[in-house]
Short mmCIF file of C-alpha atoms in Angstrom, two decimals:
data_model
loop_
_atom_site.label_atom_id
_atom_site.label_comp_id
_atom_site.label_asym_id
_atom_site.label_seq_id
_atom_site.Cartn_x
_atom_site.Cartn_y
_atom_site.Cartn_z
CA MET A 7 -24.89 -8.72 15.55
CA SER A 8 -25.74 -8.04 12.11
CA THR A 9 -26.03 -10.91 8.96
CA LEU A 10 -22.38 -9.84 8.22
CA GLU A 11 -20.53 -9.70 10.95
CA GLN A 12 -21.72 -13.53 11.61
CA LYS A 13 -21.24 -14.63 7.86
CA ALA A 14 -17.53 -13.08 9.20
CA LEU A 15 -17.30 -15.09 12.06
CA GLU A 16 -18.58 -18.28 10.02
CA TYR A 17 -15.78 -17.94 7.48
CA HIS A 18 -12.68 -17.54 9.55
CA ARG A 19 -13.90 -20.60 11.51
CA ALA A 20 -14.71 -22.84 9.39
CA GLY A 21 -12.65 -25.70 7.89
CA GLY A 22 -9.29 -24.70 9.42
CA ALA A 23 -9.28 -21.90 11.99
CA GLY A 24 -7.99 -19.07 10.15
CA LYS A 25 -7.27 -18.38 6.58
CA ILE A 26 -3.87 -19.76 6.21
CA ALA A 27 -1.69 -23.55 6.18
CA THR A 28 1.90 -23.87 4.52
CA ALA A 29 2.69 -26.43 1.95
CA VAL A 30 5.77 -28.56 0.73
CA THR A 31 7.11 -27.86 -2.31
CA LYS A 32 9.14 -31.29 -2.65
CA SER A 33 8.45 -34.87 -3.38
CA VAL A 34 8.88 -36.79 0.52
CA ALA A 35 6.56 -39.67 -0.97
CA THR A 36 10.39 -42.01 0.36
CA GLN A 37 13.17 -42.67 1.75
CA ASP A 38 15.66 -40.99 -0.80
CA ASP A 39 13.35 -37.48 -0.72
CA LEU A 40 13.74 -37.96 3.04
CA ALA A 41 16.97 -37.92 2.81
CA LEU A 42 17.85 -34.46 0.36
CA ALA A 43 14.90 -33.26 1.87
CA TYR A 44 16.64 -32.76 5.56
CA SER A 45 19.59 -34.97 7.20
CA PRO A 46 22.39 -35.97 5.76
CA GLY A 47 21.74 -34.15 2.68
CA VAL A 48 19.65 -30.87 3.36
CA ALA A 49 23.77 -29.96 5.05
CA VAL A 50 24.83 -29.49 0.79
CA PRO A 51 23.43 -26.29 0.55
CA CYS A 52 23.69 -25.11 3.84
CA VAL A 53 27.21 -25.54 2.76
CA GLU A 54 27.58 -23.75 0.15
CA ILE A 55 25.26 -21.32 1.18
CA GLN A 56 27.73 -19.67 3.70
CA ARG A 57 30.11 -19.85 1.13
CA ASP A 58 27.90 -17.71 -1.35
CA PRO A 59 25.06 -16.15 1.05
CA ALA A 60 23.51 -15.23 -2.90
CA LEU A 61 22.78 -19.00 -2.88
CA ALA A 62 20.07 -18.18 -0.65
CA TYR A 63 17.94 -17.34 -3.50
CA GLU A 64 18.12 -20.74 -5.04
CA TYR A 65 18.03 -23.56 -2.22
CA THR A 66 15.37 -21.83 -0.47
CA ALA A 67 11.92 -20.04 -0.30
CA LYS A 68 13.65 -16.57 0.74
CA GLY A 69 12.94 -15.31 -2.72
CA ASN A 70 9.11 -15.55 -2.84
CA LEU A 71 8.74 -14.84 0.97
CA VAL A 72 7.40 -12.00 2.29
CA ALA A 73 6.83 -10.85 6.28
CA VAL A 74 3.55 -8.89 7.00
CA ILE A 75 4.61 -7.61 10.06
CA THR A 76 2.56 -5.74 12.35
CA ASN A 77 2.68 -4.64 16.47
CA GLY A 78 -1.15 -3.95 16.33
CA THR A 79 -1.19 0.16 16.90
CA ALA A 80 -3.04 1.48 14.12
CA VAL A 81 -5.05 -1.38 13.06
CA LEU A 82 -7.61 -0.95 9.71
CA GLY A 83 -10.06 1.43 11.55
CA LEU A 84 -9.78 -0.17 14.95
CA GLY A 85 -6.72 1.58 16.47
CA ASN A 86 -4.76 0.31 18.74
CA ILE A 87 -6.29 -3.05 19.43
CA GLY A 88 -2.92 -4.76 19.71
CA ALA A 89 -1.13 -7.18 17.83
CA LEU A 90 -2.77 -10.29 18.85
CA ALA A 91 -5.74 -8.74 17.62
CA GLY A 92 -5.19 -7.41 14.72
CA LYS A 93 -4.24 -11.47 12.98
CA PRO A 94 -7.00 -11.71 10.88
CA VAL A 95 -6.41 -8.64 9.17
CA MET A 96 -2.25 -9.99 8.56
CA GLU A 97 -3.74 -13.72 7.70
CA GLY A 98 -6.00 -11.03 5.37
CA LYS A 99 -2.98 -9.88 3.59
CA VAL A 100 -1.16 -12.65 3.28
CA VAL A 101 -4.18 -14.08 1.30
CA LEU A 102 -3.94 -11.37 -1.11
CA PHE A 103 -0.07 -11.81 -1.40
CA LYS A 104 -0.72 -15.50 -2.72
CA LYS A 105 -4.10 -14.60 -4.43
CA PHE A 106 -2.47 -11.15 -6.45
CA ALA A 107 0.98 -11.90 -7.14
CA GLY A 108 1.77 -15.60 -5.91
CA ILE A 109 3.76 -14.54 -3.13
CA ASP A 110 4.23 -16.76 0.02
CA SER A 111 3.96 -14.93 3.32
CA PHE A 112 4.24 -14.83 6.82
CA ASP A 113 2.19 -12.63 9.53
CA ILE A 114 4.30 -12.21 12.03
CA GLU A 115 2.35 -10.35 15.24
CA ILE A 116 4.95 -8.79 17.12
CA ASP A 117 4.07 -7.46 21.38
CA GLU A 118 5.98 -4.70 20.92
CA THR A 119 5.08 -0.73 20.66
CA ASP A 120 9.26 0.98 21.66
CA PRO A 121 10.19 1.36 18.22
CA ASP A 122 14.19 0.81 18.89
CA LYS A 123 13.27 -2.39 19.90
CA LEU A 124 10.60 -2.96 17.15
CA VAL A 125 13.27 -2.07 14.60
CA GLU A 126 15.76 -5.03 16.52
CA ILE A 127 13.72 -7.78 16.30
CA ILE A 128 12.12 -6.81 12.47
CA ALA A 129 15.71 -6.59 11.63
CA SER A 130 16.61 -10.07 12.94
CA LEU A 131 14.73 -11.97 11.20
CA HIS A 132 15.62 -10.71 7.53
CA PRO A 133 17.65 -13.73 6.95
CA THR A 134 14.53 -15.75 6.68
CA PHE A 135 12.86 -13.11 3.85
CA GLY A 136 12.80 -11.65 0.47
CA GLY A 137 10.97 -8.70 1.50
CA ILE A 138 8.85 -7.13 4.02
CA ASN A 139 5.58 -5.59 3.82
CA LEU A 140 4.93 -3.07 7.80
CA GLU A 141 1.30 -3.27 8.25
CA ASP A 142 -1.26 -1.62 11.27
CA ILE A 143 2.00 0.50 13.10
CA LYS A 144 1.00 3.76 14.17
CA ALA A 145 2.13 6.72 13.23
CA PRO A 146 4.09 9.09 14.19
CA GLU A 147 6.52 5.71 14.81
CA CYS A 148 6.09 3.78 11.27
CA PHE A 149 7.94 6.55 9.37
CA TYR A 150 10.50 5.75 11.77
CA ILE A 151 10.61 2.09 12.41
CA GLU A 152 10.95 2.51 7.56
CA ARG A 153 13.50 4.56 7.40
CA LYS A 154 15.77 2.38 10.08
CA LEU A 155 14.83 -0.92 8.65
CA ARG A 156 15.71 0.69 5.01
CA GLU A 157 18.75 2.43 6.31
CA ARG A 158 20.24 -1.20 7.59
CA LEU A 159 18.53 -3.87 5.87
CA SER A 160 19.43 -4.92 1.89
CA ILE A 161 15.53 -6.02 1.27
CA PRO A 162 12.71 -4.59 0.89
CA VAL A 163 11.55 -3.07 3.53
CA PHE A 164 8.00 -1.16 2.51
CA HIS A 165 5.04 0.50 4.66
CA ASP A 166 1.32 -0.63 2.50
CA ASP A 167 -0.01 1.66 4.72
CA GLN A 168 1.63 4.81 3.88
CA HIS A 169 3.34 3.82 0.31
CA GLY A 170 0.81 1.82 -0.78
CA THR A 171 -1.93 3.33 -0.67
CA ALA A 172 0.09 6.72 -2.01
CA ILE A 173 -0.33 4.57 -4.74
CA VAL A 174 -3.13 3.78 -5.83
CA VAL A 175 -4.16 7.65 -4.54
CA GLY A 176 -1.82 9.09 -7.62
CA SER A 177 -3.11 7.04 -9.97
CA GLY A 178 -6.97 7.33 -9.57
CA LEU A 179 -5.66 11.50 -8.84
CA LEU A 180 -3.64 11.36 -12.37
CA ASN A 181 -6.28 10.49 -14.24
CA ALA A 182 -9.13 12.77 -12.02
CA VAL A 183 -7.54 15.46 -13.22
CA GLU A 184 -6.94 14.59 -16.71
CA MET A 185 -10.35 13.74 -17.21
CA THR A 186 -11.61 17.27 -15.95
CA GLY A 187 -9.17 19.35 -17.79
CA ARG A 188 -7.36 20.30 -15.37
CA ASP A 189 -3.46 21.29 -14.60
CA ILE A 190 -2.00 19.33 -11.75
CA ALA A 191 0.52 22.06 -10.35
CA GLU A 192 -1.97 23.97 -10.24
CA ILE A 193 -4.76 22.47 -8.52
CA LYS A 194 -5.90 23.00 -4.90
CA ILE A 195 -5.35 20.16 -2.73
CA VAL A 196 -7.17 19.81 1.13
CA CYS A 197 -6.33 17.55 3.10
CA SER A 198 -8.01 15.94 5.83
CA GLY A 199 -6.03 13.07 7.62
CA ALA A 200 -1.88 14.04 8.58
CA GLY A 201 -1.37 10.33 9.22
CA ALA A 202 1.29 8.41 8.04
CA ALA A 203 -1.09 7.80 4.90
CA ALA A 204 -2.02 11.24 4.40
CA ILE A 205 1.55 12.72 4.30
CA ALA A 206 3.10 9.77 2.30
CA CYS A 207 -0.12 10.93 -0.09
CA LEU A 208 0.90 14.18 -0.20
CA GLU A 209 4.68 13.65 -0.82
CA LEU A 210 3.79 11.47 -3.71
CA ILE A 211 1.51 14.16 -5.53
CA LEU A 212 4.35 16.32 -4.63
CA SER A 213 5.99 13.83 -7.35
CA LEU A 214 3.37 13.89 -9.56
CA GLY A 215 3.76 17.79 -10.34
CA ALA A 216 1.51 18.97 -7.20
CA ARG A 217 2.89 22.22 -5.68
CA ARG A 218 3.23 22.74 -1.46
CA GLU A 219 1.70 26.23 -1.75
CA ASN A 220 -1.75 24.59 -3.75
CA ILE A 221 -1.68 22.08 -1.06
CA PHE A 222 -3.45 22.40 2.44
CA VAL A 223 -3.64 19.79 5.43
CA CYS A 224 -6.09 19.69 8.82
CA ASP A 225 -5.26 17.04 11.62
CA SER A 226 -7.86 16.77 14.51
CA LYS A 227 -6.69 20.33 15.67
CA GLY A 228 -7.54 21.67 12.55
CA VAL A 229 -5.60 23.43 9.95
CA LEU A 230 -1.97 23.21 10.42
CA THR A 231 -0.21 26.04 10.40
CA THR A 232 2.52 28.18 10.79
CA ALA A 233 1.27 29.43 14.23
CA ARG A 234 0.98 25.83 15.85
CA GLU A 235 3.94 24.13 17.30
CA LEU A 236 3.85 20.97 15.25
CA ASP A 237 7.16 19.19 14.73
CA GLY A 238 8.00 15.93 12.43
CA GLU A 239 6.05 15.45 9.24
CA LYS A 240 3.61 17.47 10.17
CA LYS A 241 5.94 20.75 9.80
CA ALA A 242 6.95 20.64 6.91
CA TRP A 243 2.92 20.98 5.80
CA ALA A 244 2.29 23.95 7.96
CA ARG A 245 0.64 27.23 5.94
CA ASP A 246 1.08 30.46 6.77
CA THR A 247 -2.22 31.13 7.28
CA VAL A 248 -4.80 32.42 9.63
CA ALA A 249 -7.58 30.31 8.49
CA THR A 250 -7.94 27.19 11.29
CA ARG A 251 -10.36 24.83 10.14
CA LEU A 252 -10.98 22.57 7.58
CA SER A 253 -14.32 24.75 6.37
CA GLU A 254 -12.10 27.93 5.67
CA VAL A 255 -9.33 26.70 3.60
CA ILE A 256 -11.53 24.42 0.79
CA GLU A 257 -13.14 27.45 -0.37
CA GLY A 258 -12.55 26.84 -4.24
CA ALA A 259 -10.29 23.72 -4.27
CA ASP A 260 -10.74 20.83 -6.61
CA VAL A 261 -9.28 18.24 -4.37
CA PHE A 262 -10.45 17.11 -0.88
CA LEU A 263 -8.33 13.90 -0.09
CA GLY A 264 -9.78 12.52 3.13
CA LEU A 265 -7.72 10.10 5.24
CA SER A 266 -9.11 10.83 8.23
CA GLY A 267 -12.30 9.86 9.95
CA PRO A 268 -16.15 10.11 9.52
CA GLY A 269 -18.15 13.00 9.34
CA LEU A 270 -15.29 15.58 8.38
CA LEU A 271 -17.09 16.31 5.33
CA SER A 272 -20.03 18.03 5.29
CA GLN A 273 -22.04 19.26 2.48
CA ALA A 274 -21.80 22.84 2.48
CA ASP A 275 -17.79 21.69 1.80
CA VAL A 276 -18.03 20.20 -1.02
CA LYS A 277 -20.85 23.53 -2.38
CA LYS A 278 -17.33 25.67 -1.32
CA MET A 279 -14.99 23.26 -4.19
CA GLY A 280 -14.29 24.37 -7.74
CA LYS A 281 -16.65 22.76 -10.58
CA GLN A 282 -16.45 19.10 -10.94
CA PRO A 283 -15.03 18.21 -7.40
CA ILE A 284 -11.92 16.12 -6.96
CA ILE A 285 -12.86 14.10 -4.06
CA PHE A 286 -11.47 11.04 -2.50
CA ALA A 287 -13.35 10.06 1.14
CA LEU A 288 -11.14 7.40 2.15
CA ALA A 289 -11.44 6.97 5.90
CA ASN A 290 -12.54 3.19 6.32
CA PRO A 291 -15.28 1.89 6.81
CA GLU A 292 -17.24 4.66 6.96
CA PRO A 293 -15.84 8.17 4.44
CA GLU A 294 -16.17 11.44 5.40
CA LEU A 295 -19.20 11.79 3.76
CA ARG A 296 -20.70 9.41 1.44
CA PRO A 297 -20.79 9.42 -2.30
CA GLU A 298 -24.31 10.01 -2.47
CA LEU A 299 -24.26 13.23 -0.40
CA VAL A 300 -22.10 14.07 -2.23
CA ARG A 301 -23.27 13.64 -5.36
CA GLU A 302 -26.43 15.88 -3.53
CA VAL A 303 -24.76 18.74 -3.95
CA ALA A 304 -22.17 17.72 -6.74
CA PRO A 305 -23.90 15.71 -9.73
CA ASP A 306 -20.37 15.45 -11.72
CA ALA A 307 -17.76 15.33 -8.77
CA ILE A 308 -15.24 12.33 -8.90
CA ILE A 309 -15.89 10.70 -6.31
CA ALA A 310 -13.70 7.58 -4.39
CA THR A 311 -14.02 5.83 -1.48
CA GLY A 312 -12.39 3.14 0.41
CA ARG A 313 -15.23 0.66 0.41
CA SER A 314 -15.49 -2.14 -2.01
CA ASP A 315 -19.69 -1.53 -1.97
CA TYR A 316 -18.64 2.21 -4.28
CA PRO A 317 -16.52 2.70 -7.80
CA ASN A 318 -13.00 4.08 -7.77
CA GLN A 319 -12.38 1.87 -4.57
CA ILE A 320 -8.87 2.13 -3.56
CA ASN A 321 -7.39 -0.76 -2.45
CA ASN A 322 -3.67 -1.29 -1.44
CA ALA A 323 -3.91 -4.59 -2.99
CA LEU A 324 -3.85 -2.44 -6.29
CA CYS A 325 0.40 -2.24 -6.21
CA PHE A 326 1.65 -4.36 -2.94
CA PRO A 327 1.97 -7.58 -5.07
CA TYR A 328 2.75 -6.73 -8.24
CA LEU A 329 5.82 -4.12 -6.44
CA PHE A 330 6.86 -6.88 -4.21
CA ARG A 331 6.41 -9.10 -7.39
CA ALA A 332 8.63 -7.13 -9.07
CA ALA A 333 11.17 -6.11 -6.10
CA LEU A 334 11.12 -10.16 -5.95
CA ASP A 335 11.89 -10.82 -9.36
CA SER A 336 14.32 -8.58 -9.93
CA GLY A 337 16.27 -8.90 -7.13
CA ALA A 338 16.03 -5.38 -5.99
CA THR A 339 17.12 -4.02 -2.23
CA THR A 340 14.79 -2.09 -2.06
CA ILE A 341 11.26 -0.48 -3.06
CA ASN A 342 12.31 2.97 -3.91
CA GLN A 343 10.33 5.74 -5.34
CA GLU A 344 11.36 4.97 -9.12
CA MET A 345 9.74 1.43 -8.57
CA LYS A 346 6.11 3.99 -7.00
CA ILE A 347 6.43 6.18 -9.72
CA ALA A 348 5.86 3.71 -12.05
CA CYS A 349 3.33 1.54 -10.40
CA VAL A 350 1.80 4.75 -10.37
CA THR A 351 1.64 5.81 -14.31
CA ALA A 352 1.11 1.78 -14.83
CA LEU A 353 -2.70 1.84 -12.64
CA ALA A 354 -3.22 5.06 -14.51
CA GLY A 355 -2.50 3.75 -17.90
CA MET A 356 -4.69 0.93 -17.41
CA ALA A 357 -7.66 2.42 -16.69
CA ARG A 358 -7.66 4.84 -18.86
CA SER A 359 -6.86 1.91 -21.48
CA ASP A 360 -10.26 0.08 -20.12
CA ALA A 361 -13.93 0.54 -22.38
CA ARG A 362 -15.60 1.83 -18.88
CA PHE A 363 -13.22 4.73 -17.74
CA GLY A 364 -14.80 7.70 -16.49
CA LYS A 365 -15.65 9.79 -13.33
CA ASP A 366 -16.98 6.06 -12.15
CA TYR A 367 -14.08 4.30 -13.06
CA VAL A 368 -10.61 6.14 -12.80
CA VAL A 369 -8.85 2.72 -11.03
CA PRO A 370 -8.32 -0.14 -12.34
CA GLY A 371 -10.77 -2.68 -10.08
CA LEU A 372 -8.99 -5.46 -7.75
CA LEU A 373 -9.94 -8.32 -10.16
CA ASP A 374 -7.96 -6.79 -13.60
CA PRO A 375 -6.76 -9.94 -14.90
CA ARG A 376 -3.91 -7.58 -16.90
CA LEU A 377 -2.21 -6.14 -13.40
CA LEU A 378 -0.39 -8.78 -12.84
CA SER A 379 1.51 -8.52 -15.99
CA GLY A 380 0.27 -5.30 -16.86
CA VAL A 381 2.06 -3.37 -14.13
CA THR A 382 4.48 -5.48 -11.96
CA PRO A 383 7.33 -5.26 -15.45
CA LYS A 384 7.23 -2.07 -15.95
CA ILE A 385 7.98 -1.89 -12.01
CA ALA A 386 10.73 -4.22 -12.48
CA GLN A 387 11.99 -2.24 -15.63
CA ALA A 388 11.77 0.97 -13.41
CA ALA A 389 14.23 -1.15 -10.39
CA PHE A 390 16.72 -2.07 -12.57
CA ARG A 391 17.37 1.64 -14.97
CA SER A 392 17.41 3.28 -11.09
CA GLY A 393 19.98 1.06 -10.32
CA VAL A 394 18.65 -0.84 -7.32
CA ALA A 395 18.03 -4.38 -9.19
CA ARG A 396 20.66 -7.51 -9.68
CA LYS A 397 18.93 -8.75 -12.84
CA ASP A 398 17.04 -6.93 -16.13
CA LEU A 399 14.46 -8.75 -17.14
CA ASP A 400 13.76 -9.04 -20.81
CA VAL A 401 10.16 -7.21 -20.04
CA GLU A 402 8.04 -9.50 -22.87
CA GLU A 403 9.17 -12.99 -21.78
CA TYR A 404 8.49 -11.36 -18.16
CA ALA A 405 5.22 -10.52 -18.77
CA ALA A 406 4.41 -13.93 -20.84
CA ARG A 407 5.89 -15.17 -17.61
CA LEU A 408 3.58 -13.76 -15.59
CA VAL A 409 0.06 -14.30 -18.16
CA LYS A 410 0.80 -18.63 -16.82
CA LEU A 411 1.48 -17.25 -13.56
CA ALA A 412 -2.13 -15.70 -13.11
CA GLU A 413 -3.24 -18.79 -14.56
CA THR A 414 -2.26 -21.13 -11.13
CA LEU A 415 -3.27 -17.94 -8.67
CA ILE A 416 -5.92 -19.02 -6.61
#
């Protein structure tokens, strides 16, 4: 067992087992306190909420509470390890919500793989939460589950593996394209991977100005072509080409987007790409091609990975805390495309405004103290402008409030 593995086990076992606990937010020091917290006083807010359900956001923790839900079918790079084995990851997500945005959350691991049953279970939990973060649910079921929940519920439902990855990829790609003097409408993109994260990334990149005819997608069987029998989300990305392998379509590519597995990009492939290639090798923990190997054949490449030990880490924690913070505070009923694009442009702008901006800094760092107050208000504005939020927050006052919140976070 490696030193890292030993440290990880010790970390999760030390003190109280796991990474999270609950806290009481009101005084319960006296008999009067108890009479208000529970019987008989607790009946009063119950009656008020029955009369007006919106009052749950004033009298309960619902408005600052997010469910982190998985069935364990696609956990990190570990695959279908089951709901219980995925619990440490979900607890970690709870920690990130609290650390970066002051949002309370519960992790809920559900031992169910039938998509319709899973939808029913998750939908039945909606009275408890102000938002639902779906996590580590495999494709293609994840698309169906999120869509059905969004149709049924009037609280934000967000599959982070899809949209979180897409948002951070989008922000980094915008900066890389600008830095290399390219036009996003003209860039050729080759994507390795056709799962939930890959499809979401490609859809968002289209929203940023890329063109579908310039994008080639590969799955484990090769290039998605019209000659193959494809269904669902993959079918929309089929190209009319005789090419069957990644190495055949990467000639002259400006961008490689990897959301697949280790070793699926070679140095020979990189050599075929355009000048100053943009390579987002995001397979985790081992990328499609290690950055040092890319640099051997393309020293001027702009490279991003999902790892924290290389520059340009594409990490969902750069966006999901701020999306949910904005959604909860603005009373948004969903997280829509306008909010996602606002997050993309805010993250890209934050990186560009930093003195470190360059090929090794195309997205902000996870611990950038400006993120909460700099990104969140722009998302909240987009929510209100697009008609999904109940509250039009004063941007300056809201940003100032978030600066104070950031000072209190763990």
